[in-house]
């Protein structure tokens, strides 16, 4: 334990000054804010770079335009040569025909003068045919030399693509007109098939898609009206002639129809089937709006015979199925 110290003067206090010196406070480093990165130290150089890029772009555009003009000049030459080739080819054929005809005259002429003139024609026409053949060979060689040029091949490919695009557009416009005519004759399904084929060939043509959508809506409206009329007729008959009512409704195509309408049609059909009072009848429905009423087959108890069906393609009356295959079938409630 430290003993107390009694100080009698400043001189004695000086002896203990080291014990009273406070420990130095830790120095805190002053954080200097980092200046933001310099994005543009030399704007003049950036401006010059942009100007150089613009000049280079202009040069490339002019170079490309000049190359295209040269290719178009070669293309015109190529077309002229092909026309010349066609003319020489036709000229050679005509000359060969003259030679053949003149030779017949030489062989069958009655007058010596006629024979001599025909012989002269053989000589002349043969010379023409030879000249035409030689010229055709030379022109064909020139055409072959031009066709190996890459710029001409590229331009010909572009022209073919443009021509094919024009032809597709013309066929599409013709399909639109024909589809409209079919729709006006109430042949909407045929019109939609025609437009569907055209759309496959021209998927990016708005006119085709618009016409298809218009006729599709028209067909849907017409089909809805027909289904509603059939439903009204079946409701009128289902009490006194349920068999006829079930037959009318079973012949309907309910694909794409509103759910509420499908439910009403199906309900009326099922009610008509119940009114037939079929013994041992079962109801089979694999999906909404699709079903069949069947009865046991008289000749085979393990099979069921269709009485009426709706929405099931190929399920005609009297068609038979194995009972085990229709696992969802339930007795038809009265």
PDB file of N, CA, C and O in Angstrom, residues 189 218-228 252-257 261:
ATOM      1  N   UNK A 189     -65.312 -21.183 -91.938  1.00  0.00           N
ATOM      2  CA  UNK A 189     -64.275 -22.175 -91.639  1.00  0.00           C
ATOM      3  C   UNK A 189     -63.300 -22.330 -92.801  1.00  0.00           C
ATOM      4  O   UNK A 189     -62.081 -22.425 -92.603  1.00  0.00           O
ATOM      5  N   UNK A 218     -66.377 -13.287 -86.450  1.00  0.00           N
ATOM      6  CA  UNK A 218     -67.631 -13.448 -87.186  1.00  0.00           C
ATOM      7  C   UNK A 218     -68.098 -14.898 -87.132  1.00  0.00           C
ATOM      8  O   UNK A 218     -69.285 -15.173 -86.905  1.00  0.00           O
ATOM      9  N   UNK A 219     -67.165 -15.831 -87.331  1.00  0.00           N
ATOM     10  CA  UNK A 219     -67.517 -17.253 -87.288  1.00  0.00           C
ATOM     11  C   UNK A 219     -67.998 -17.651 -85.895  1.00  0.00           C
ATOM     12  O   UNK A 219     -68.946 -18.436 -85.747  1.00  0.00           O
ATOM     13  N   UNK A 220     -67.342 -17.096 -84.872  1.00  0.00           N
ATOM     14  CA  UNK A 220     -67.747 -17.407 -83.501  1.00  0.00           C
ATOM     15  C   UNK A 220     -69.158 -16.902 -83.223  1.00  0.00           C
ATOM     16  O   UNK A 220     -69.977 -17.597 -82.597  1.00  0.00           O
ATOM     17  N   UNK A 221     -69.448 -15.693 -83.711  1.00  0.00           N
ATOM     18  CA  UNK A 221     -70.786 -15.136 -83.499  1.00  0.00           C
ATOM     19  C   UNK A 221     -71.843 -15.962 -84.223  1.00  0.00           C
ATOM     20  O   UNK A 221     -72.914 -16.262 -83.665  1.00  0.00           O
ATOM     21  N   UNK A 222     -71.545 -16.348 -85.466  1.00  0.00           N
ATOM     22  CA  UNK A 222     -72.500 -17.153 -86.237  1.00  0.00           C
ATOM     23  C   UNK A 222     -72.714 -18.507 -85.566  1.00  0.00           C
ATOM     24  O   UNK A 222     -73.852 -18.991 -85.438  1.00  0.00           O
ATOM     25  N   UNK A 223     -71.615 -19.113 -85.125  1.00  0.00           N
ATOM     26  CA  UNK A 223     -71.713 -20.426 -84.477  1.00  0.00           C
ATOM     27  C   UNK A 223     -72.511 -20.332 -83.178  1.00  0.00           C
ATOM     28  O   UNK A 223     -73.330 -21.215 -82.873  1.00  0.00           O
ATOM     29  N   UNK A 224     -72.294 -19.267 -82.421  1.00  0.00           N
ATOM     30  CA  UNK A 224     -73.036 -19.092 -81.171  1.00  0.00           C
ATOM     31  C   UNK A 224     -74.529 -18.978 -81.437  1.00  0.00           C
ATOM     32  O   UNK A 224     -75.354 -19.581 -80.732  1.00  0.00           O
ATOM     33  N   UNK A 225     -74.885 -18.215 -82.460  1.00  0.00           N
ATOM     34  CA  UNK A 225     -76.303 -18.060 -82.804  1.00  0.00           C
ATOM     35  C   UNK A 225     -76.905 -19.400 -83.210  1.00  0.00           C
ATOM     36  O   UNK A 225     -78.031 -19.750 -82.807  1.00  0.00           O
ATOM     37  N   UNK A 226     -76.151 -20.177 -83.990  1.00  0.00           N
ATOM     38  CA  UNK A 226     -76.660 -21.483 -84.428  1.00  0.00           C
ATOM     39  C   UNK A 226     -76.863 -22.421 -83.242  1.00  0.00           C
ATOM     40  O   UNK A 226     -77.863 -23.151 -83.177  1.00  0.00           O
ATOM     41  N   UNK A 227     -75.921 -22.407 -82.301  1.00  0.00           N
ATOM     42  CA  UNK A 227     -76.054 -23.262 -81.116  1.00  0.00           C
ATOM     43  C   UNK A 227     -77.258 -22.823 -80.279  1.00  0.00           C
ATOM     44  O   UNK A 227     -78.024 -23.657 -79.774  1.00  0.00           O
ATOM     45  N   UNK A 228     -77.424 -21.517 -80.129  1.00  0.00           N
ATOM     46  CA  UNK A 228     -78.566 -21.019 -79.351  1.00  0.00           C
ATOM     47  C   UNK A 228     -79.889 -21.396 -80.014  1.00  0.00           C
ATOM     48  O   UNK A 228     -80.858 -21.746 -79.325  1.00  0.00           O
ATOM     49  N   UNK A 252     -74.246 -30.950 -82.352  1.00  0.00           N
ATOM     50  CA  UNK A 252     -73.611 -29.633 -82.249  1.00  0.00           C
ATOM     51  C   UNK A 252     -72.118 -29.748 -81.957  1.00  0.00           C
ATOM     52  O   UNK A 252     -71.661 -30.667 -81.283  1.00  0.00           O
ATOM     53  N   UNK A 253     -71.382 -28.774 -82.477  1.00  0.00           N
ATOM     54  CA  UNK A 253     -69.960 -28.621 -82.150  1.00  0.00           C
ATOM     55  C   UNK A 253     -69.850 -27.504 -81.116  1.00  0.00           C
ATOM     56  O   UNK A 253     -70.073 -26.335 -81.425  1.00  0.00           O
ATOM     57  N   UNK A 254     -69.506 -27.870 -79.896  1.00  0.00           N
ATOM     58  CA  UNK A 254     -69.480 -26.896 -78.807  1.00  0.00           C
ATOM     59  C   UNK A 254     -68.091 -26.327 -78.542  1.00  0.00           C
ATOM     60  O   UNK A 254     -67.916 -25.556 -77.592  1.00  0.00           O
ATOM     61  N   UNK A 255     -67.110 -26.677 -79.350  1.00  0.00           N
ATOM     62  CA  UNK A 255     -65.756 -26.166 -79.118  1.00  0.00           C
ATOM     63  C   UNK A 255     -65.731 -24.651 -79.293  1.00  0.00           C
ATOM     64  O   UNK A 255     -66.259 -24.106 -80.257  1.00  0.00           O
ATOM     65  N   UNK A 256     -65.124 -23.974 -78.326  1.00  0.00           N
ATOM     66  CA  UNK A 256     -65.002 -22.523 -78.378  1.00  0.00           C
ATOM     67  C   UNK A 256     -66.227 -21.769 -77.921  1.00  0.00           C
ATOM     68  O   UNK A 256     -66.217 -20.533 -77.901  1.00  0.00           O
ATOM     69  N   UNK A 257     -67.278 -22.460 -77.552  1.00  0.00           N
ATOM     70  CA  UNK A 257     -68.495 -21.787 -77.109  1.00  0.00           C
ATOM     71  C   UNK A 257     -68.371 -21.341 -75.649  1.00  0.00           C
ATOM     72  O   UNK A 257     -67.608 -21.928 -74.879  1.00  0.00           O
ATOM     73  N   UNK A 261     -73.157 -21.328 -72.041  1.00  0.00           N
ATOM     74  CA  UNK A 261     -73.963 -21.913 -73.117  1.00  0.00           C
ATOM     75  C   UNK A 261     -73.709 -23.413 -73.220  1.00  0.00           C
ATOM     76  O   UNK A 261     -74.649 -24.199 -73.415  1.00  0.00           O
TER      77      UNK A 261
END
